[in-house]
Amino acid sequence: MQHTDPTAAVAPSTYRLGNLLASRWFPIGLVFASLLIAVRPVYHLTVRTVSQWQAERLWRERPRDQQLVFSGDPVAWLRHTASGLDTLVLLDGSEENLNRFPCWSMAGALPGQRGLKIILGHRDAHFRELGQIGHGDTLDLQTHSAAMRYVVDNIEIIDKENLGDHLMAAQDRNAVVLVTCYPFTYTGPAPQRYLIWLSPQNEPLV
Amino acid sequence: MFMKPPTAPLLAFVQQHRIALAKTAFIFLAMWCLLTPAPAASGYTQHGSAGTFTYQNDQHHNLQLPLKQTKVHLEITGDTVHSRVSQTFFNDRAANLEALYRFPLPDNATVTDMMMRVGKRIIRGEVQEKVAAQKTYEAAKSSGRRTSLLEQKVQNLFETRVANIQPGEEVTITFSYLAPLARTDNRYELVFPTVFGRRYHMQHSLENDAGESHYTLHPMDNTAEAPLVHPPLVAENANQHFVTLTATIEGIPAADILSPSHDIFVDQYGDRRFAIELSPVDNLPNRDFVLQIEPFIDEEPQLSLVQSQGHDGVHGMLTVYPPLEDVLGEERTPKDLVFLIDTSGSMDGQPLAQAKQGLKACLAMLNPRDRFNIVRFSSDYSSYTNTYDNADGAGLDGANTYIDGLASGGGTELQIALSHVLDLPESPERVKMVVVLTDGDVGNETNLLALVHQRLGNARLFSFGIGSAPNEHLLNRISEQGQGVANFLRANEDIGQVVAGFMETVNTPVLTDVTIDMTDLAGNPIELDTIYPGKIPDLFLGRPLRLLFTHHQALNGHIAVGGYLNGRWVQYDYAVQQGRSSRLPGLEKLIGAAQVKDLTAAYVTADYDTRPAIREQIVAIGLQYQLVTQFTSRVAVEERLEKQADGSLVSVRVPVMRRANALPATATNDFNMLLLACLLIAIAVPVSVLQHVFNR
């Protein structure tokens, strides 16, 4: 009986692919790679969860009398009861800060100053609920100096390239704008930004 | 006995299924390919005084710099206006200022050029490839230079920020923009704002009363703490600022040119060429300049042809107004209307109620000979009937009951529903129209556009944006791709009125399969080198057809515009006798913009292999014509003139770019990374199991 080598008819590249698939190290390598990849998101989720636990304490123990504020300082508390948005806001929208909480962007006016105030947040984290906020809804924004109630007077979706120009052109010097990515369920870097424009309701709460 | 190597079955398996394996690998790869975001228009409207130059004082009040001079030149060619505006401001403060210049632009205007002179500094806007522009910006940012900031490309507002204006220094801003010329009731009308900085003049009268009080000026915005006083107009004898305005008209067979607002001089040079000048005794900047041009109406069909001799041939623009009015009384072509209504979770509440109301209003306005169908979609789709139902009493009653029963919930899978609707049969004697009612909260824009492109056939696609924040960009794009129009139902709008307007568009006779044939004076056909848009769109009533073309020589001869009107062939002939062509720099840019539009449409529907080539073409055109496109952006480049040791002047380029666009991304990549990790484990587990099985 004549035996043929079963590997003889196989192209070298196919042979190598077969060897790779048959190797014990291949699945181990894959699992190892997946663990490496998962480290960063898991770290982010952990940081976010831990920050969430600390939020109340950070806000309670915020320094009251300091003259200077630094990146990452708690500067405000934003609340919209109907959608469940209830979060601390940090100063400076750096990536690190945004990972913990929504941030008060330094590109706009600072708390207490006049000018457009910009608050940024992740659409897949704290600002998930932004889609549920509609025209005429009221949001409470408490800063160190004042507690104000704001009314949603406009909701816009604009391309991310135009965001800077669009914010720069804003006329209302008392407005607050909440910015997050859009569409909310989009894989990869979303092409647009979702803007909620808030204007102060006339009487302050306190 | 021959021992099988343990890997042999696995090898055989791999060999047998290598194509399937390759496909699987490709699908995994494709999943990670990111869709390129598209450029777009955000409708921003700016109201207020024209041409202001403002800065903030210590109390954060916006104050204005005095304007010394305004020069305006308007070039009206065919139905576009190319405006060149030059304004000179003066820093009359004792301080070094940073100020913001803003000028409201008409709708659809494109800024084609800008230049600013601040003392010795010259600042220019320059279009660069997106990545290059980003690098320029990063380089400037990292070296800590932020001497000036330049912004453009907010839709209806031209804005520029200038820093370091020394006391006593003059700032001259020169920019030009292209805009379409509005045409209403057989008349062209142009409005140019000339009420520049009138709030500044109030300051003079204040100073006369209150002496030195520099900082008691009234704030410009009505939200400031200081009491608001409505600024009085300056007395004529106190005015320090005059407007110089000139205009040329080319390519319009004008019967009358007049200005209801100002005294003007009109000079005529030939058949379609006019020069206009504002009378020197009527140049106070206290009211807007209005110019009206009445073309000869007996020259129907109206056609305007403008040609410009460039270094690479003749650029031309042809505008046709076919006289469709005389067929209005004719019987309308029966229609098959398919309404695609979004019942996803995002439409819950008010939006869905609005959509239902709009849908019912549309149905009520159908002609008895029309047929319709309603398809609802969320995560899945279902339809009212299989094909179409007659728009008579029984059909409409059933439809209204069906509409009342619609409830919201689920995702927004527009693609499968749209694909089903586009596949519904078309009958030759009826026009098929698809009307999408949605808030447009979908992510796969590119796929939707490609779907419409491939499956549309002879149908037309219209859309209704619903809700507080419909995705206007998407709806506009798919309607354009679908040869239709996008409409929007906003919360405070009268639904009946919007729907009536929409039905009028739908019922309008349309010239389809439009052809343009050109012949020279001897009757030989002329084949144009290039023509844009490549596919001549259908013509709705009263809307002009505008074509841009390039040719190696100026056109001279006859033009025939033909098409089917309600199934009947009609043709309009027109004679063109223009020996001379002049140089109009704006026209090339319009052609460039049209080219980019065609290429962008091609890019969206092209496969992955051909995309880089199209992208390169778009970038090349963007750079050639200095247009902001999907792949090019505008950076401000400052040229500083520096005096060398030998006394010669050298211009030093200082690149700077906008500030707020450096806002960080507002989403994490965490979900994707976790997905990838899961995917790898999902591969590892079966491989391990297979290895175990085969080795046993």
Coordinates of C-alpha atoms in Angstrom, one line a residue, chain B residues 15 70 126 130 137 164 169 172 205 237 247 329 350 363 397 438 489 557 627-628 634:
Chain B
Q15 CA -6.8 24.3 3.5
T70 CA -15.4 100.9 4.5
E126 CA -4.4 79.5 4.1
K130 CA -6.0 68.5 7.3
Y137 CA -1.2 74.1 14.7
N164 CA -1.6 92.9 20.1
E169 CA -2.5 101.4 15.3
T172 CA -7.4 96.8 7.9
S205 CA -22.0 112.2 22.1
N237 CA -22.6 116.5 10.6
A247 CA -20.7 97.2 -8.2
G329 CA -52.8 73.8 -14.9
Q350 CA -43.8 64.4 21.4
L363 CA -52.3 61.7 3.5
D397 CA -59.6 55.6 6.9
T438 CA -37.3 60.4 11.5
L489 CA -41.1 69.7 11.6
G557 CA -23.7 79.6 -30.6
L627 CA -11.5 75.6 -0.3
V628 CA -12.3 74.1 3.1
R634 CA -7.9 76.6 7.0

